[in-house]
CSV table of C-alpha atoms and ligand atoms in Angstrom, one decimal:
chain,number,residue,atom,x,y,z
A,1,MET,CA,123.6,39.2,105.4
A,2,GLY,CA,125.7,38.9,102.2
A,3,ILE,CA,124.8,39.5,98.6
A,4,SER,CA,123.3,37.3,95.9
A,5,ARG,CA,125.2,35.5,93.2
A,6,ASP,CA,123.5,37.8,90.6
A,7,ILE,CA,124.9,40.9,92.3
A,8,LYS,CA,128.3,39.4,92.7
A,9,LYS,CA,128.3,38.8,88.9
A,10,MET,CA,127.5,42.4,88.3
A,11,PHE,CA,130.7,43.3,90.1
A,12,ALA,CA,132.8,40.6,88.5
A,13,SER,CA,134.9,43.1,86.5
A,14,PHE,CA,136.0,44.8,89.7
A,15,ALA,CA,138.6,43.5,92.2
A,16,SER,CA,135.9,43.1,94.8
A,17,GLU,CA,135.9,41.1,98.0
A,18,THR,CA,132.8,39.8,99.8
A,19,ASP,CA,132.2,39.6,103.6
A,20,LYS,CA,135.5,41.4,104.2
A,21,ALA,CA,136.1,42.2,107.9
A,22,MET,CA,136.5,46.0,108.3
A,23,ASP,CA,139.0,45.9,111.2
A,24,ARG,CA,141.9,46.1,108.7
A,25,TYR,CA,140.5,49.3,107.2
A,26,THR,CA,139.9,51.3,110.4
A,27,SER,CA,142.4,52.7,112.9
A,28,PHE,CA,140.2,51.5,115.7
A,29,ARG,CA,141.0,48.0,114.4
A,30,VAL,CA,137.4,46.9,114.9
A,31,GLY,CA,134.4,46.3,112.6
A,32,GLY,CA,132.3,43.5,111.2
A,33,PRO,CA,132.2,42.5,107.5
A,34,ALA,CA,131.4,44.6,104.5
A,35,ASP,CA,129.1,42.8,102.1
A,36,LEU,CA,131.2,43.9,99.1
A,37,LEU,CA,134.4,45.9,99.4
A,38,VAL,CA,136.5,47.5,96.6
A,39,LEU,CA,139.6,49.6,96.7
A,40,PRO,CA,139.5,51.5,93.4
A,41,GLN,CA,142.6,53.2,91.9
A,42,THR,CA,141.0,55.6,89.5
A,43,ARG,CA,138.2,58.1,89.3
A,44,GLU,CA,136.7,56.2,86.4
A,45,GLU,CA,136.6,53.0,88.4
A,46,ILE,CA,134.7,54.8,91.2
A,47,ILE,CA,132.2,56.1,88.8
A,48,ALA,CA,131.7,52.6,87.2
A,49,LEU,CA,131.4,51.1,90.7
A,50,VAL,CA,128.8,53.6,91.9
A,51,THR,CA,126.9,53.2,88.6
A,52,THR,CA,126.8,49.4,89.1
A,53,ALA,CA,125.8,49.7,92.7
A,54,GLN,CA,122.9,52.0,91.7
A,55,LYS,CA,121.7,49.4,89.1
A,56,ALA,CA,122.0,46.7,91.7
A,57,GLY,CA,120.1,48.7,94.3
A,58,LEU,CA,123.1,48.5,96.7
A,59,PRO,CA,123.8,51.3,99.3
A,60,VAL,CA,127.3,52.8,99.0
A,61,THR,CA,129.6,53.6,101.9
A,62,VAL,CA,132.8,55.6,101.4
A,63,ILE,CA,135.8,55.3,103.6
A,64,GLY,CA,139.2,57.0,103.4
A,65,GLY,CA,141.9,56.1,105.9
A,66,GLY,CA,139.2,54.9,108.3
A,67,THR,CA,140.8,57.0,111.1
A,68,ASN,CA,137.6,58.8,112.1
A,69,VAL,CA,135.1,56.0,111.9
A,70,LEU,CA,133.8,53.2,114.1
A,71,VAL,CA,132.4,50.3,112.1
A,72,THR,CA,129.8,48.3,114.1
A,73,ASP,CA,130.3,44.6,114.8
A,74,LYS,CA,127.6,43.6,112.4
A,75,GLY,CA,129.4,45.4,109.6
A,76,ILE,CA,128.2,47.3,106.6
A,77,ARG,CA,125.5,46.2,104.1
A,78,GLY,CA,126.0,46.9,100.4
A,79,LEU,CA,129.1,48.3,98.7
A,80,VAL,CA,132.0,49.8,100.7
A,81,ILE,CA,134.5,51.8,98.7
A,82,VAL,CA,137.8,52.4,100.4
A,83,LEU,CA,139.7,55.2,98.8
A,84,THR,CA,143.3,54.7,100.0
A,85,ARG,CA,144.5,53.6,96.6
A,86,LEU,CA,143.0,56.6,94.8
A,87,LYS,CA,146.3,58.5,94.6
A,88,GLY,CA,148.9,59.7,92.1
A,89,GLN,CA,151.1,62.6,91.7
A,90,ILE,CA,150.5,65.6,93.8
A,91,GLU,CA,150.4,68.4,91.3
A,92,GLN,CA,151.6,71.9,91.8
A,93,THR,CA,149.2,74.1,89.8
A,94,SER,CA,150.4,77.5,90.6
A,95,PRO,CA,149.6,80.3,90.1
A,96,GLY,CA,145.9,79.5,89.5
A,97,MET,CA,143.6,80.0,92.4
A,98,ASN,CA,139.8,79.8,92.6
A,99,PRO,CA,138.7,82.5,92.5
A,100,GLU,CA,141.6,83.8,90.5
A,101,PRO,CA,143.2,86.8,92.3
A,102,LYS,CA,142.2,90.0,90.6
A,103,SER,CA,145.6,91.7,91.0
A,104,PRO,CA,149.0,90.1,91.5
A,105,ASP,CA,149.6,91.8,94.9
A,106,PRO,CA,152.5,90.4,96.9
A,107,GLN,CA,150.3,88.2,99.1
A,108,THR,CA,148.4,86.5,96.3
A,109,SER,CA,151.4,86.2,93.9
A,110,ASN,CA,153.0,83.9,96.5
A,111,ARG,CA,150.1,81.6,96.3
A,112,VAL,CA,150.6,78.1,95.0
A,113,CYS,CA,148.0,75.3,94.7
A,114,LEU,CA,148.5,71.7,95.3
A,115,THR,CA,146.1,69.2,93.8
A,116,ALA,CA,145.8,65.6,95.1
A,117,LEU,CA,143.5,62.7,94.5
A,118,ALA,CA,141.2,62.1,97.5
A,119,GLY,CA,143.0,58.9,98.6
A,120,GLU,CA,146.3,60.6,99.0
A,121,ARG,CA,147.6,60.5,102.6
A,122,LEU,CA,147.3,63.9,104.4
A,123,GLY,CA,150.8,63.3,105.7
A,124,SER,CA,152.2,62.9,102.2
A,125,VAL,CA,150.6,66.2,101.1
A,126,CYS,CA,152.1,67.9,104.2
A,127,ARG,CA,155.5,66.6,103.4
A,128,HIS,CA,155.2,67.6,99.8
A,129,ALA,CA,154.2,71.1,100.9
A,130,GLY,CA,157.2,71.2,103.2
A,131,ASN,CA,159.6,70.2,100.5
A,132,LEU,CA,158.3,73.0,98.3
A,133,ASN,CA,158.4,75.5,101.2
A,134,LEU,CA,154.7,76.0,101.0
A,135,THR,CA,153.1,77.2,104.3
A,136,GLY,CA,149.5,76.6,105.4
A,137,LEU,CA,149.4,72.9,106.3
A,138,GLU,CA,151.9,72.7,109.2
A,139,TRP,CA,149.0,72.4,111.7
A,140,ALA,CA,148.0,69.0,110.1
A,141,ALA,CA,151.2,67.3,111.4
A,142,GLY,CA,150.3,63.9,112.8
A,143,ILE,CA,146.7,63.7,111.6
A,144,PRO,CA,146.3,60.4,109.9
A,145,GLY,CA,144.0,59.5,107.0
A,146,THR,CA,143.4,60.8,103.5
A,147,ILE,CA,143.1,64.3,102.1
A,148,GLY,CA,139.5,63.5,101.1
A,149,GLY,CA,138.6,62.4,104.6
A,150,ALA,CA,140.3,65.5,106.0
A,151,VAL,CA,138.2,67.8,103.9
A,152,MET,CA,135.0,65.8,104.7
A,153,MET,CA,135.8,66.0,108.4
A,154,ASN,CA,137.1,69.6,108.2
A,155,ALA,CA,140.1,68.1,110.1
A,156,GLY,CA,141.9,70.7,112.3
A,157,SER,CA,144.5,71.3,114.9
A,158,PHE,CA,146.5,74.1,116.5
A,159,GLY,CA,143.8,76.6,115.8
A,160,SER,CA,143.4,75.9,112.1
A,161,ASP,CA,141.5,73.5,109.9
A,162,MET,CA,141.0,72.4,106.3
A,163,SER,CA,138.4,75.1,105.6
A,164,GLN,CA,141.2,77.7,105.7
A,165,ILE,CA,143.1,76.2,102.8
A,166,VAL,CA,140.7,74.3,100.5
A,167,SER,CA,140.5,76.0,97.2
A,168,GLU,CA,138.2,73.6,95.4
A,169,ILE,CA,137.1,70.0,95.4
A,170,GLU,CA,135.9,67.7,92.7
A,171,VAL,CA,132.8,65.7,93.7
A,172,LEU,CA,130.9,62.7,92.3
A,173,ASP,CA,127.2,63.1,93.0
A,174,LEU,CA,126.0,59.6,94.0
A,175,THR,CA,122.4,60.3,92.8
A,176,THR,CA,123.1,61.9,89.4
A,177,LEU,CA,126.4,60.1,88.9
A,178,LYS,CA,127.8,63.5,87.6
A,179,THR,CA,131.0,65.1,88.7
A,180,ALA,CA,131.4,68.7,89.5
A,181,VAL,CA,134.1,71.0,90.6
A,182,LEU,CA,133.0,73.0,93.7
A,183,PRO,CA,134.9,76.2,94.6
A,184,ALA,CA,135.6,76.9,98.3
A,185,SER,CA,133.1,79.8,98.2
A,186,GLY,CA,130.3,77.2,97.6
A,187,LEU,CA,131.4,74.9,100.4
A,188,GLU,CA,129.7,74.9,103.9
A,189,PHE,CA,132.3,74.1,106.5
A,190,SER,CA,131.8,74.1,110.2
A,191,TYR,CA,133.6,72.5,113.2
A,192,ARG,CA,134.7,69.0,112.0
A,193,LYS,CA,132.2,69.0,109.2
A,194,LEU,CA,131.7,69.7,105.6
A,195,VAL,CA,128.1,69.7,104.4
A,196,LEU,CA,128.2,67.3,101.4
A,197,GLU,CA,125.1,65.2,100.9
A,198,ASN,CA,125.5,62.0,99.0
A,199,GLY,CA,128.8,62.8,97.3
A,200,ILE,CA,132.3,61.4,97.0
A,201,ILE,CA,135.2,63.8,97.0
A,202,LEU,CA,137.5,62.7,94.2
A,203,LYS,CA,140.1,65.4,94.1
A,204,VAL,CA,141.2,68.3,96.4
A,205,ARG,CA,142.9,71.5,95.5
A,206,LEU,CA,144.6,73.4,98.3
A,207,GLY,CA,145.7,77.0,98.3
A,208,LEU,CA,149.1,77.5,100.1
A,209,VAL,CA,151.6,80.2,100.2
A,210,LYS,CA,155.2,80.1,99.1
A,211,THR,CA,157.7,81.2,101.7
A,212,ASP,CA,161.5,81.6,101.6
A,213,THR,CA,162.0,81.3,105.3
A,214,GLY,CA,162.6,77.6,105.2
A,215,THR,CA,160.7,77.0,108.4
A,216,VAL,CA,157.8,75.0,107.1
A,217,THR,CA,159.2,71.5,107.8
A,218,GLU,CA,160.6,72.7,111.1
A,219,GLU,CA,157.2,73.9,112.2
A,220,PHE,CA,155.6,70.6,111.0
A,221,TYR,CA,158.0,68.5,113.1
A,222,ARG,CA,157.5,70.7,116.1
A,223,ASN,CA,153.8,70.2,115.9
A,224,LEU,CA,154.3,66.5,115.3
A,225,LYS,CA,156.4,66.2,118.5
A,226,THR,CA,153.7,68.0,120.5
A,227,LYS,CA,151.1,65.6,119.1
A,228,GLN,CA,153.2,62.6,119.9
A,229,SER,CA,153.7,63.7,123.5
A,230,THR,CA,150.1,64.5,124.2
A,231,GLN,CA,148.1,61.9,122.3
A,232,PRO,CA,148.3,58.0,122.4
A,233,VAL,CA,149.3,58.0,118.7
A,234,SER,CA,150.7,54.5,118.7
A,235,GLN,CA,147.5,52.9,120.0
A,236,ALA,CA,144.4,51.9,118.1
A,237,SER,CA,141.9,54.8,118.2
A,238,ALA,CA,140.0,57.2,116.0
A,239,GLY,CA,141.5,60.3,117.5
A,240,CYS,CA,139.3,62.5,119.7
A,241,TYR,CA,136.0,60.6,120.2
A,242,PHE,CA,133.9,63.6,121.1
A,243,LYS,CA,133.7,67.2,119.8
A,244,ASN,CA,134.7,70.0,122.1
A,245,PRO,CA,131.4,71.5,123.3
A,246,PRO,CA,131.1,75.2,122.2
A,247,GLY,CA,131.8,77.6,125.0
A,248,PHE,CA,133.3,75.1,127.4
A,249,LYS,CA,136.7,73.6,128.1
A,250,SER,CA,137.8,70.7,125.9
A,251,ALA,CA,135.9,67.5,125.9
A,252,GLY,CA,139.1,65.8,127.2
A,253,PHE,CA,139.1,68.1,130.3
A,254,LEU,CA,135.5,67.4,131.0
A,255,ILE,CA,136.0,63.6,130.7
A,256,GLU,CA,139.0,63.8,133.0
A,257,GLN,CA,137.2,65.9,135.6
A,258,ALA,CA,134.3,63.4,135.4
A,259,GLY,CA,136.7,60.8,136.6
A,260,MET,CA,136.6,58.7,133.5
A,261,LYS,CA,140.3,58.5,132.7
A,262,ASN,CA,141.3,54.9,132.5
A,263,ALA,CA,137.7,53.8,132.6
A,264,ARG,CA,137.2,50.6,130.5
A,265,CYS,CA,134.7,48.2,128.9
A,266,ASN,CA,136.6,45.0,128.3
A,267,ASP,CA,139.5,46.0,126.0
A,268,ALA,CA,138.2,49.5,125.2
A,269,MET,CA,139.7,52.1,127.5
A,270,VAL,CA,139.7,55.8,128.0
A,271,SER,CA,143.3,56.8,127.4
A,272,ASP,CA,145.3,58.0,130.5
A,273,LEU,CA,147.3,60.3,128.2
A,274,HIS,CA,144.4,62.1,126.6
A,275,ALA,CA,140.9,61.5,128.0
A,276,ASN,CA,139.1,62.2,124.8
A,277,PHE,CA,140.8,59.2,123.1
A,278,ILE,CA,139.1,55.8,123.5
A,279,ILE,CA,141.7,53.2,122.7
A,280,ASN,CA,141.4,49.6,121.7
A,281,GLN,CA,143.9,47.7,123.8
A,282,GLY,CA,143.8,44.7,121.5
A,283,ASN,CA,140.6,42.7,121.6
A,284,ALA,CA,137.9,45.4,121.9
A,285,CYS,CA,134.9,45.1,119.7
A,286,ALA,CA,132.8,48.0,118.4
A,287,SER,CA,130.1,47.4,121.1
A,288,ASP,CA,132.7,47.7,123.8
A,289,ILE,CA,133.8,51.1,122.4
A,290,LEU,CA,130.1,52.2,122.1
A,291,ASN,CA,129.3,51.1,125.6
A,292,LEU,CA,132.3,52.9,127.0
A,293,ALA,CA,131.5,56.1,125.0
A,294,ASP,CA,128.0,55.9,126.5
A,295,GLN,CA,129.4,55.7,130.1
A,296,VAL,CA,131.6,58.7,129.3
A,297,LYS,CA,128.7,60.7,128.0
A,298,LYS,CA,126.6,59.9,131.1
A,299,SER,CA,129.4,60.8,133.5
A,300,VAL,CA,130.1,64.1,131.9
A,301,TYR,CA,126.3,64.9,131.8
A,302,GLU,CA,125.9,64.0,135.4
A,303,LYS,CA,128.8,66.2,136.5
A,304,PHE,CA,128.5,69.2,134.1
A,305,GLY,CA,125.1,68.9,132.5
A,306,ILE,CA,126.8,68.9,129.1
A,307,ASN,CA,125.8,66.5,126.4
A,308,LEU,CA,128.9,65.5,124.5
A,309,LYS,CA,128.5,64.9,120.8
A,310,GLU,CA,130.5,62.3,118.9
A,311,GLU,CA,133.2,63.4,116.5
A,312,VAL,CA,133.8,59.8,115.5
A,313,LYS,CA,131.3,58.5,112.9
A,314,THR,CA,129.7,55.2,113.6
A,315,ILE,CA,129.0,53.3,110.4
A,316,GLY,CA,127.2,50.1,109.8
A,317,ASN,CA,124.2,48.0,111.1
B,401,FAD,C1,145.9,59.2,116.3
B,401,FAD,C2,144.8,60.1,115.7
B,401,FAD,C3,145.0,61.5,115.8
B,401,FAD,C4,144.0,62.3,115.2
B,401,FAD,N1,144.2,63.6,115.3
B,401,FAD,C5,143.3,64.5,114.7
B,401,FAD,C6,143.4,65.9,114.8
B,401,FAD,O1,144.4,66.4,115.4
B,401,FAD,N2,142.5,66.7,114.2
B,401,FAD,C7,141.4,66.1,113.5
B,401,FAD,O2,140.6,66.9,113.0
B,401,FAD,N3,141.3,64.8,113.4
B,401,FAD,C8,142.1,63.9,114.0
B,401,FAD,N4,142.0,62.6,113.9
B,401,FAD,C9,140.8,62.0,113.2
B,401,FAD,C10,141.0,61.7,111.7
B,401,FAD,O3,142.4,61.3,111.5
B,401,FAD,C11,140.6,62.8,110.8
B,401,FAD,O4,139.3,63.2,110.9
B,401,FAD,C12,140.9,62.5,109.3
B,401,FAD,O5,140.9,63.6,108.6
B,401,FAD,C13,139.9,61.5,108.7
B,401,FAD,O6,140.4,61.1,107.4
B,401,FAD,P1,140.1,59.6,106.9
B,401,FAD,O7,140.6,59.6,105.5
B,401,FAD,O8,140.7,58.6,107.8
B,401,FAD,O9,138.5,59.6,106.9
B,401,FAD,P2,137.6,58.4,107.3
B,401,FAD,O10,137.7,58.1,108.8
B,401,FAD,O11,137.8,57.3,106.4
B,401,FAD,O12,136.1,59.0,107.0
B,401,FAD,C14,135.6,60.0,107.8
B,401,FAD,C15,134.3,60.5,107.2
B,401,FAD,O13,134.5,61.1,105.9
B,401,FAD,C16,133.9,60.3,104.9
B,401,FAD,N5,134.8,60.3,103.8
B,401,FAD,C17,136.1,59.9,103.8
B,401,FAD,N6,136.6,60.2,102.6
B,401,FAD,C18,135.7,60.7,101.8
B,401,FAD,C19,135.6,61.1,100.4
B,401,FAD,N7,136.7,61.1,99.6
B,401,FAD,N8,134.5,61.6,99.9
B,401,FAD,C20,133.4,61.6,100.7
B,401,FAD,N9,133.3,61.2,102.0
B,401,FAD,C21,134.5,60.8,102.5
B,401,FAD,C22,133.5,59.0,105.5
B,401,FAD,O14,132.4,58.4,104.9
B,401,FAD,C23,133.3,59.3,107.0
B,401,FAD,O15,132.0,59.7,107.2
B,401,FAD,C24,142.9,61.7,114.5
B,401,FAD,C25,142.8,60.3,114.4
B,401,FAD,C26,143.7,59.5,115.0
B,401,FAD,C27,143.6,58.0,114.9
């Protein structure tokens, strides 16, 4: 474990930290050390970091708000880039859309784009949209994490998701070290997934619609209230642990019916408010969460013959 002095020297110009415990950077509040961890503030810094990692032969792991990941107890080898400081002004870039609308019909002429750096909090983008009376993001109320992470996970709620509003993204290819702007038409989204091999999302452009009804913020807070009353939002978790299986009731329903509400492994526990949330009651480690998740899967399989698939991404050794 750990990296050599020579490699440390290569990263001397970055504000890097070694053997940094990852629990601070994940909403589960668990995770062993990252060999080398950096929180870059600019796109240029990210490109320089990735270039240096490539020269040093280090694997690169990217994390946004860490709200959908479980970092193992042994931690992450190589370079970890945490993107929460990659933010700036959220720009309103109306009326451009990609693709540009062919005719200024009433629907498209109300369109407005918001562009944010990938580390911007999704909540900040939602509030910004509300202040400008831009509709399209109200469903995202209460989803923590960054806008880049939300695109990568195709985060969704209340019947909508990021794929509905992403106009384009700027991506750094980790192999060629080149950046490219990818329009929505070239992106492959599916349930809680964007297909993006070996790339870092640097910037996101959303297409929203200007409204004069003044109800955007109202709707946002209504959704937030629903979330707060149905999910254990104040406890350490990574949101829904499992994907809802296609064609069946929600994973939470299946887990509850399998009798797993309140099941625990040390300080990891299945929430009694929402059975698809595994929560860290304080001193859980990643292996407790993984063991409990395994028990949940087994119980659901035994009762329903359904194999739940993880929505939370396990990262590390
Ligand atoms: C209380 C709570 C409620 C939640 N509710 C919801 C919900 O209603 N709906 C929902 O969909 N999710 C929900 N989540 C899960 C999570 O918040 C979302 O998936 C969120 O969008 C993840 O963003 P993040 O920045 O934290 O991503 P991270 O957890 O940091 O990363 C997720 C994945 O994306 C990759 N990644 C992150 N940023 C980038 C980037 N810029 N470029 C390339 N790859 C990147 C990471 O490598 C990782 O594989 C909830 C989580 C919690 C804790």
